[in-house]
Amino acid sequence: MRPKDAFNELISKAELIDRPLVAPIIGFHTAWLYNQDPLQVATNGLLMAKLQQQALNFYGYDIVSHYLDLTTLPESLGAKVKWSGYIPSIETPLKNTNEVLNKLETADVRSLIESSKRLKASIEAIKYLQTSVGQTYPIAAFVHGPLTLIGDLLSPEFALRLIRKEPSTIKELLEKSVPLLKALSEVYIEQGADIIVIAEPTASLISAKDFQTLLFEHLNDEILGAKKRSNVILHICGRANHLLDLMSLTDADILSVDKFIDLPTAIKKYSNKIFMGNIGTTEIYTWDPLKVRNYTKELVNRAGKERLIVSTGCDIPVYTPPDNIKAMVNAVKGEA
């Protein structure tokens, strides 16, 4: 069965598939793996797609994507990005909430794409992947969640202070971010994304009460916008145990979680959701292949085949040994 068919059956729950799907989150690792300059890859959608396709063939997993790079959209909105090795990070965020509000209110996604080489490349990579392997594999695109976008534009610390001291301000910022994020999801879907992954890692740093009263409405609005034409994964890495009840109430098809969640227990408790995870990024980077394989096999044995996509808790570290990724994938597929 083609991975795309298996994914569609998993979503529809029409029948049990032979094994869980396996989809490590792989981004800048492929630039290192194939000895490419990361900045060049980040500004060349065809090159990014080719590297991702090479890794797909090399490792044999089931879902392919562009790079998970949450600095691209903030940079297009005016944040300054620096590069350290293979990884970009935000060096200088925007100045204040008024500047962010103005950027969000006036931003036009098509104009941002035309003016940002990296954003344009990210979108072009989805198009190339859909053309080259989209008949066989589901194609996933990453989009910010509202809180994570605000945190990246102002700094996470600034956003968290607003939650405590100015909840009305953070709520306005969250509300203003959603139209832009929905519009960006639409572009990815138009170019061939079968899955929109809404990355909201900053949410793991807030309380369940704040998640419910400040974030939930706007996050689910974004989810519903993408779900009209694609499947949706809500990705919250980190210690998100306290948010699982609320995550399960969103309209996301799949919940992507980190190593801190007991996945077999979550699968049993939240029967309305498919779960994705939860092999830690530190573990897949530092363990030897045998330990990765045994851990993955134990996870599958405990969780079962239903409603499970075996993945890493977040983007794998750039220098992760290839044998460790192979061990994870092969353990799920039952290969040596």
Tab-separated table of C-alpha atoms in Angstrom:
chain	number	residue	atom	x	y	z
A	1	MET	CA	0.000	0.000	0.000
A	2	ARG	CA	1.283	3.455	-0.882
A	3	PRO	CA	1.987	5.675	2.133
A	4	LYS	CA	-0.538	8.203	0.848
A	5	ASP	CA	-3.261	5.555	0.737
A	6	ALA	CA	-2.286	4.345	4.207
A	7	PHE	CA	-2.453	7.905	5.538
A	8	ASN	CA	-5.901	8.454	4.016
A	9	GLU	CA	-7.148	5.215	5.567
A	10	LEU	CA	-5.695	6.233	8.907
A	11	ILE	CA	-7.563	9.547	8.726
A	12	SER	CA	-10.846	8.015	7.596
A	13	LYS	CA	-10.552	5.068	10.026
A	14	ALA	CA	-12.097	3.001	7.259
A	15	GLU	CA	-9.925	0.018	8.155
A	16	LEU	CA	-6.836	-0.909	10.080
A	17	ILE	CA	-3.562	-0.443	8.266
A	18	ASP	CA	-0.839	-3.072	8.378
A	19	ARG	CA	1.491	-1.012	10.549
A	20	PRO	CA	1.724	2.468	12.025
A	21	LEU	CA	3.047	5.160	9.750
A	22	VAL	CA	6.503	6.519	10.528
A	23	ALA	CA	7.421	10.144	9.866
A	24	PRO	CA	10.419	11.683	11.654
A	25	ILE	CA	10.413	15.471	11.378
A	26	ILE	CA	13.406	16.129	9.165
A	27	GLY	CA	14.550	19.554	8.002
A	28	PHE	CA	18.036	21.063	7.946
A	29	HIS	CA	19.436	17.604	8.636
A	30	THR	CA	19.242	16.942	4.905
A	31	ALA	CA	21.420	19.967	4.103
A	32	TRP	CA	24.090	18.481	6.375
A	33	LEU	CA	23.493	14.926	5.127
A	34	TYR	CA	24.097	15.940	1.512
A	35	ASN	CA	26.785	18.552	2.258
A	36	GLN	CA	24.835	21.591	1.098
A	37	ASP	CA	24.988	25.177	2.329
A	38	PRO	CA	21.878	25.645	4.512
A	39	LEU	CA	21.233	29.229	3.450
A	40	GLN	CA	21.384	28.225	-0.191
A	41	VAL	CA	18.916	25.416	0.459
A	42	ALA	CA	16.627	27.761	2.386
A	43	THR	CA	16.411	30.093	-0.604
A	44	ASN	CA	16.084	27.444	-3.324
A	45	GLY	CA	12.812	25.525	-3.267
A	46	LEU	CA	13.854	23.018	-5.918
A	47	LEU	CA	17.058	22.161	-4.060
A	48	MET	CA	15.184	21.811	-0.769
A	49	ALA	CA	12.658	19.495	-2.398
A	50	LYS	CA	15.371	17.378	-4.008
A	51	LEU	CA	17.229	16.965	-0.711
A	52	GLN	CA	14.006	16.021	1.074
A	53	GLN	CA	13.184	13.520	-1.653
A	54	GLN	CA	16.665	11.998	-1.446
A	55	ALA	CA	16.285	11.583	2.308
A	56	LEU	CA	12.814	10.119	1.813
A	57	ASN	CA	14.257	7.462	-0.478
A	58	PHE	CA	17.276	6.892	1.751
A	59	TYR	CA	15.408	6.472	5.038
A	60	GLY	CA	12.104	5.077	3.736
A	61	TYR	CA	9.622	6.973	5.922
A	62	ASP	CA	6.015	7.797	5.007
A	63	ILE	CA	5.422	11.579	5.023
A	64	VAL	CA	7.608	14.223	3.377
A	65	SER	CA	7.704	17.976	3.972
A	66	HIS	CA	9.679	21.128	3.390
A	67	TYR	CA	11.938	22.295	6.225
A	68	LEU	CA	10.384	23.087	9.588
A	69	ASP	CA	11.747	26.632	9.853
A	70	LEU	CA	9.823	28.968	12.137
A	71	THR	CA	12.130	31.900	11.404
A	72	THR	CA	10.997	32.315	7.794
A	73	LEU	CA	7.660	34.040	8.307
A	74	PRO	CA	8.904	36.319	11.141
A	75	GLU	CA	11.802	37.385	8.932
A	76	SER	CA	9.389	38.285	6.131
A	77	LEU	CA	7.548	40.475	8.657
A	78	GLY	CA	10.670	42.343	9.725
A	79	ALA	CA	12.443	40.258	12.369
A	80	LYS	CA	16.200	39.857	11.890
A	81	VAL	CA	17.531	36.313	11.555
A	82	LYS	CA	21.044	35.023	12.189
A	83	TRP	CA	22.599	31.740	11.109
A	84	SER	CA	24.687	29.548	13.381
A	85	GLY	CA	25.941	26.456	11.636
A	86	TYR	CA	22.960	24.933	9.914
A	87	ILE	CA	20.300	26.542	12.082
A	88	PRO	CA	18.685	29.981	11.703
A	89	SER	CA	17.370	31.795	14.756
A	90	ILE	CA	15.735	35.131	15.427
A	91	GLU	CA	18.390	37.635	16.502
A	92	THR	CA	16.330	40.842	16.650
A	93	PRO	CA	12.546	40.665	17.094
A	94	LEU	CA	10.181	43.528	16.344
A	95	LYS	CA	10.234	46.508	18.696
A	96	ASN	CA	6.840	46.489	20.399
A	97	THR	CA	3.237	45.336	20.249
A	98	ASN	CA	2.145	48.309	18.141
A	99	GLU	CA	4.667	47.426	15.454
A	100	VAL	CA	3.505	43.796	15.478
A	101	LEU	CA	-0.153	44.821	15.271
A	102	ASN	CA	0.610	47.088	12.345
A	103	LYS	CA	2.547	44.350	10.540
A	104	LEU	CA	-0.254	41.817	11.053
A	105	GLU	CA	-3.007	44.224	10.016
A	106	THR	CA	-1.276	45.298	6.812
A	107	ALA	CA	0.454	42.059	5.781
A	108	ASP	CA	-0.541	40.539	2.470
A	109	VAL	CA	0.649	36.974	2.148
A	110	ARG	CA	1.224	37.156	-1.620
A	111	SER	CA	3.383	40.258	-1.219
A	112	LEU	CA	5.353	38.650	1.603
A	113	ILE	CA	6.055	35.637	-0.583
A	114	GLU	CA	7.293	37.768	-3.463
A	115	SER	CA	9.587	39.800	-1.206
A	116	SER	CA	10.995	36.882	0.833
A	117	LYS	CA	13.290	34.421	-0.937
A	118	ARG	CA	13.052	31.964	1.941
A	119	LEU	CA	9.271	32.030	2.207
A	120	LYS	CA	8.981	31.671	-1.555
A	121	ALA	CA	11.420	28.745	-1.536
A	122	SER	CA	9.506	27.010	1.250
A	123	ILE	CA	6.316	27.211	-0.796
A	124	GLU	CA	8.049	26.179	-4.025
A	125	ALA	CA	9.447	23.118	-2.252
A	126	ILE	CA	5.914	21.943	-1.511
A	127	LYS	CA	4.976	22.363	-5.168
A	128	TYR	CA	8.020	20.401	-6.364
A	129	LEU	CA	7.421	17.625	-3.831
A	130	GLN	CA	3.783	17.288	-4.865
A	131	THR	CA	4.821	17.046	-8.505
A	132	SER	CA	7.612	14.534	-7.914
A	133	VAL	CA	6.290	12.230	-5.168
A	134	GLY	CA	2.792	13.466	-4.338
A	135	GLN	CA	1.059	10.512	-5.935
A	136	THR	CA	2.809	8.169	-3.500
A	137	TYR	CA	3.469	10.190	-0.348
A	138	PRO	CA	1.454	12.729	1.658
A	139	ILE	CA	3.044	16.183	1.558
A	140	ALA	CA	3.140	18.236	4.770
A	141	ALA	CA	3.669	21.978	5.213
A	142	PHE	CA	4.446	23.746	8.496
A	143	VAL	CA	2.666	26.937	9.569
A	144	HIS	CA	2.968	28.846	12.859
A	145	GLY	CA	0.310	28.655	15.504
A	146	PRO	CA	-0.850	32.114	16.670
A	147	LEU	CA	1.000	32.192	20.000
A	148	THR	CA	4.254	30.913	18.545
A	149	LEU	CA	4.130	33.530	15.787
A	150	ILE	CA	3.599	36.318	18.329
A	151	GLY	CA	6.399	34.866	20.463
A	152	ASP	CA	8.744	34.782	17.492
A	153	LEU	CA	7.890	38.354	16.499
A	154	LEU	CA	8.296	39.804	20.014
A	155	SER	CA	10.358	37.052	21.718
A	156	PRO	CA	8.723	34.242	23.702
A	157	GLU	CA	9.581	35.978	26.981
A	158	PHE	CA	7.790	39.139	25.881
A	159	ALA	CA	4.712	37.173	24.812
A	160	LEU	CA	4.583	35.309	28.108
A	161	ARG	CA	4.808	38.591	30.036
A	162	LEU	CA	1.877	39.919	28.039
A	163	ILE	CA	-0.168	36.878	29.020
A	164	ARG	CA	0.425	37.699	32.682
A	165	LYS	CA	0.219	41.492	32.558
A	166	GLU	CA	-1.765	42.441	29.450
A	167	PRO	CA	-4.049	39.535	28.479
A	168	SER	CA	-6.258	41.804	26.375
A	169	THR	CA	-3.238	42.831	24.306
A	170	ILE	CA	-2.039	39.281	23.687
A	171	LYS	CA	-5.569	38.257	22.757
A	172	GLU	CA	-5.729	41.060	20.174
A	173	LEU	CA	-2.363	40.012	18.765
A	174	LEU	CA	-3.489	36.399	18.530
A	175	GLU	CA	-6.702	37.399	16.788
A	176	LYS	CA	-4.843	39.585	14.272
A	177	SER	CA	-2.380	36.802	13.442
A	178	VAL	CA	-4.977	34.257	12.351
A	179	PRO	CA	-5.998	35.752	8.966
A	180	LEU	CA	-2.359	35.822	7.851
A	181	LEU	CA	-1.739	32.260	9.024
A	182	LYS	CA	-4.908	31.008	7.338
A	183	ALA	CA	-3.919	32.748	4.115
A	184	LEU	CA	-0.458	31.154	4.240
A	185	SER	CA	-2.006	27.728	4.786
A	186	GLU	CA	-4.171	28.328	1.721
A	187	VAL	CA	-1.094	29.023	-0.390
A	188	TYR	CA	0.547	25.804	0.761
A	189	ILE	CA	-2.624	23.853	0.005
A	190	GLU	CA	-2.861	25.426	-3.445
A	191	GLN	CA	0.701	24.295	-4.139
A	192	GLY	CA	-0.015	20.714	-3.124
A	193	ALA	CA	0.149	20.303	0.664
A	194	ASP	CA	-2.044	17.416	1.811
A	195	ILE	CA	-1.357	18.181	5.467
A	196	ILE	CA	-0.987	21.478	7.296
A	197	VAL	CA	1.069	21.119	10.463
A	198	ILE	CA	0.235	23.959	12.823
A	199	ALA	CA	3.327	24.357	14.976
A	200	GLU	CA	2.447	25.850	18.359
A	201	PRO	CA	5.366	24.864	20.633
A	202	THR	CA	5.169	28.038	22.722
A	203	ALA	CA	1.809	26.839	24.045
A	204	SER	CA	3.561	24.251	26.213
A	205	LEU	CA	4.867	27.161	28.320
A	206	ILE	CA	1.432	28.482	29.319
A	207	SER	CA	-1.186	27.163	31.719
A	208	ALA	CA	-4.243	25.216	30.662
A	209	LYS	CA	-6.371	28.140	31.840
A	210	ASP	CA	-4.523	30.614	29.614
A	211	PHE	CA	-4.655	28.152	26.732
A	212	GLN	CA	-8.409	27.899	27.121
A	213	THR	CA	-9.241	31.563	27.689
A	214	LEU	CA	-6.687	33.280	25.443
A	215	LEU	CA	-5.471	30.875	22.775
A	216	PHE	CA	-7.974	28.106	22.096
A	217	GLU	CA	-10.493	30.110	20.046
A	218	HIS	CA	-7.872	31.596	17.722
A	219	LEU	CA	-5.878	28.395	17.377
A	220	ASN	CA	-8.971	26.419	16.467
A	221	ASP	CA	-10.032	29.125	14.022
A	222	GLU	CA	-6.728	28.581	12.222
A	223	ILE	CA	-7.210	24.810	12.339
A	224	LEU	CA	-10.710	25.042	10.885
A	225	GLY	CA	-9.478	27.296	8.092
A	226	ALA	CA	-6.877	24.767	6.994
A	227	LYS	CA	-9.185	21.794	7.504
A	228	LYS	CA	-11.543	22.945	4.772
A	229	ARG	CA	-9.115	21.638	2.169
A	230	SER	CA	-6.470	19.576	3.974
A	231	ASN	CA	-5.776	17.411	6.959
A	232	VAL	CA	-4.405	19.183	10.029
A	233	ILE	CA	-1.782	18.201	12.564
A	234	LEU	CA	-1.508	20.257	15.749
A	235	HIS	CA	2.107	20.098	16.887
A	236	ILE	CA	2.944	21.089	20.457
A	237	CYS	CA	6.309	19.811	21.600
A	238	GLY	CA	7.719	20.110	25.087
A	239	ARG	CA	5.876	19.335	28.310
A	240	ALA	CA	2.278	19.583	27.120
A	241	ASN	CA	0.658	16.992	29.402
A	242	HIS	CA	-1.489	19.670	31.036
A	243	LEU	CA	-2.881	20.708	27.643
A	244	LEU	CA	-3.955	17.331	26.274
A	245	ASP	CA	-7.612	17.676	27.289
A	246	LEU	CA	-7.850	20.979	25.429
A	247	MET	CA	-5.799	19.802	22.457
A	248	SER	CA	-8.238	16.920	22.065
A	249	LEU	CA	-11.111	19.427	21.832
A	250	THR	CA	-9.620	21.187	18.809
A	251	ASP	CA	-10.648	20.166	15.306
A	252	ALA	CA	-7.148	18.951	14.426
A	253	ASP	CA	-7.083	15.455	12.951
A	254	ILE	CA	-3.763	14.533	14.541
A	255	LEU	CA	-1.991	15.636	17.715
A	256	SER	CA	1.806	15.686	17.482
A	257	VAL	CA	3.443	15.425	20.898
A	258	ASP	CA	6.840	15.076	22.517
A	259	LYS	CA	8.484	12.362	24.597
A	260	PHE	CA	6.935	13.653	27.826
A	261	ILE	CA	3.486	12.348	26.863
A	262	ASP	CA	2.747	8.691	27.522
A	263	LEU	CA	1.530	7.978	24.021
A	264	PRO	CA	-0.186	4.622	24.575
A	265	THR	CA	-2.207	6.106	27.446
A	266	ALA	CA	-3.114	9.178	25.379
A	267	ILE	CA	-4.260	7.041	22.441
A	268	LYS	CA	-6.596	5.105	24.723
A	269	LYS	CA	-7.933	8.157	26.537
A	270	TYR	CA	-8.521	10.469	23.571
A	271	SER	CA	-10.263	8.118	21.189
A	272	ASN	CA	-11.265	10.950	18.846
A	273	LYS	CA	-7.675	11.711	17.839
A	274	ILE	CA	-4.757	10.203	15.982
A	275	PHE	CA	-1.438	10.747	17.749
A	276	MET	CA	1.994	11.451	16.319
A	277	GLY	CA	5.218	11.157	18.289
A	278	ASN	CA	6.960	10.711	20.579
A	279	ILE	CA	10.621	9.794	20.286
A	280	GLY	CA	12.740	12.496	21.880
A	281	THR	CA	15.137	14.512	19.746
A	282	THR	CA	17.901	14.169	22.338
A	283	GLU	CA	17.427	10.416	22.390
A	284	ILE	CA	17.519	9.893	18.640
A	285	TYR	CA	20.644	12.054	18.499
A	286	THR	CA	22.585	10.510	21.396
A	287	TRP	CA	21.470	6.875	21.585
A	288	ASP	CA	23.014	4.094	19.562
A	289	PRO	CA	20.943	2.513	16.758
A	290	LEU	CA	20.061	-0.605	18.748
A	291	LYS	CA	18.642	1.433	21.612
A	292	VAL	CA	16.627	3.579	19.185
A	293	ARG	CA	15.295	0.457	17.490
A	294	ASN	CA	14.321	-1.254	20.740
A	295	TYR	CA	12.655	1.870	22.127
A	296	THR	CA	10.669	2.338	18.919
A	297	LYS	CA	9.562	-1.289	18.843
A	298	GLU	CA	8.460	-1.075	22.475
A	299	LEU	CA	6.475	2.092	21.720
A	300	VAL	CA	4.664	0.413	18.832
A	301	ASN	CA	4.006	-2.721	20.887
A	302	ARG	CA	2.507	-0.653	23.695
A	303	ALA	CA	0.558	1.773	21.529
A	304	GLY	CA	-0.708	-0.633	18.893
A	305	LYS	CA	-1.310	0.005	15.203
A	306	GLU	CA	-4.402	2.153	15.495
A	307	ARG	CA	-4.307	5.956	15.481
A	308	LEU	CA	-0.517	6.147	15.573
A	309	ILE	CA	2.165	7.879	13.526
A	310	VAL	CA	5.606	7.223	14.986
A	311	SER	CA	7.651	10.402	14.833
A	312	THR	CA	10.160	12.527	16.658
A	313	GLY	CA	8.911	15.019	19.225
A	314	CYS	CA	10.229	17.872	17.084
A	315	ASP	CA	12.686	18.552	14.252
A	316	ILE	CA	15.575	16.121	14.594
A	317	PRO	CA	18.974	17.639	15.393
A	318	VAL	CA	20.973	18.450	12.272
A	319	TYR	CA	23.847	16.081	13.053
A	320	THR	CA	21.717	13.069	14.010
A	321	PRO	CA	23.505	9.877	12.908
A	322	PRO	CA	21.735	8.448	9.857
A	323	ASP	CA	21.851	4.941	11.333
A	324	ASN	CA	19.677	6.147	14.229
A	325	ILE	CA	17.004	7.457	11.878
A	326	LYS	CA	17.150	4.237	9.881
A	327	ALA	CA	16.794	2.245	13.106
A	328	MET	CA	13.636	4.160	14.026
A	329	VAL	CA	12.072	3.759	10.584
A	330	ASN	CA	13.015	0.101	10.203
A	331	ALA	CA	11.669	-0.770	13.652
A	332	VAL	CA	8.227	0.473	12.629
A	333	LYS	CA	8.360	-1.203	9.233
A	334	GLY	CA	9.570	-4.495	10.695
A	335	GLU	CA	12.777	-4.450	8.671
A	336	ALA	CA	16.262	-5.398	9.795
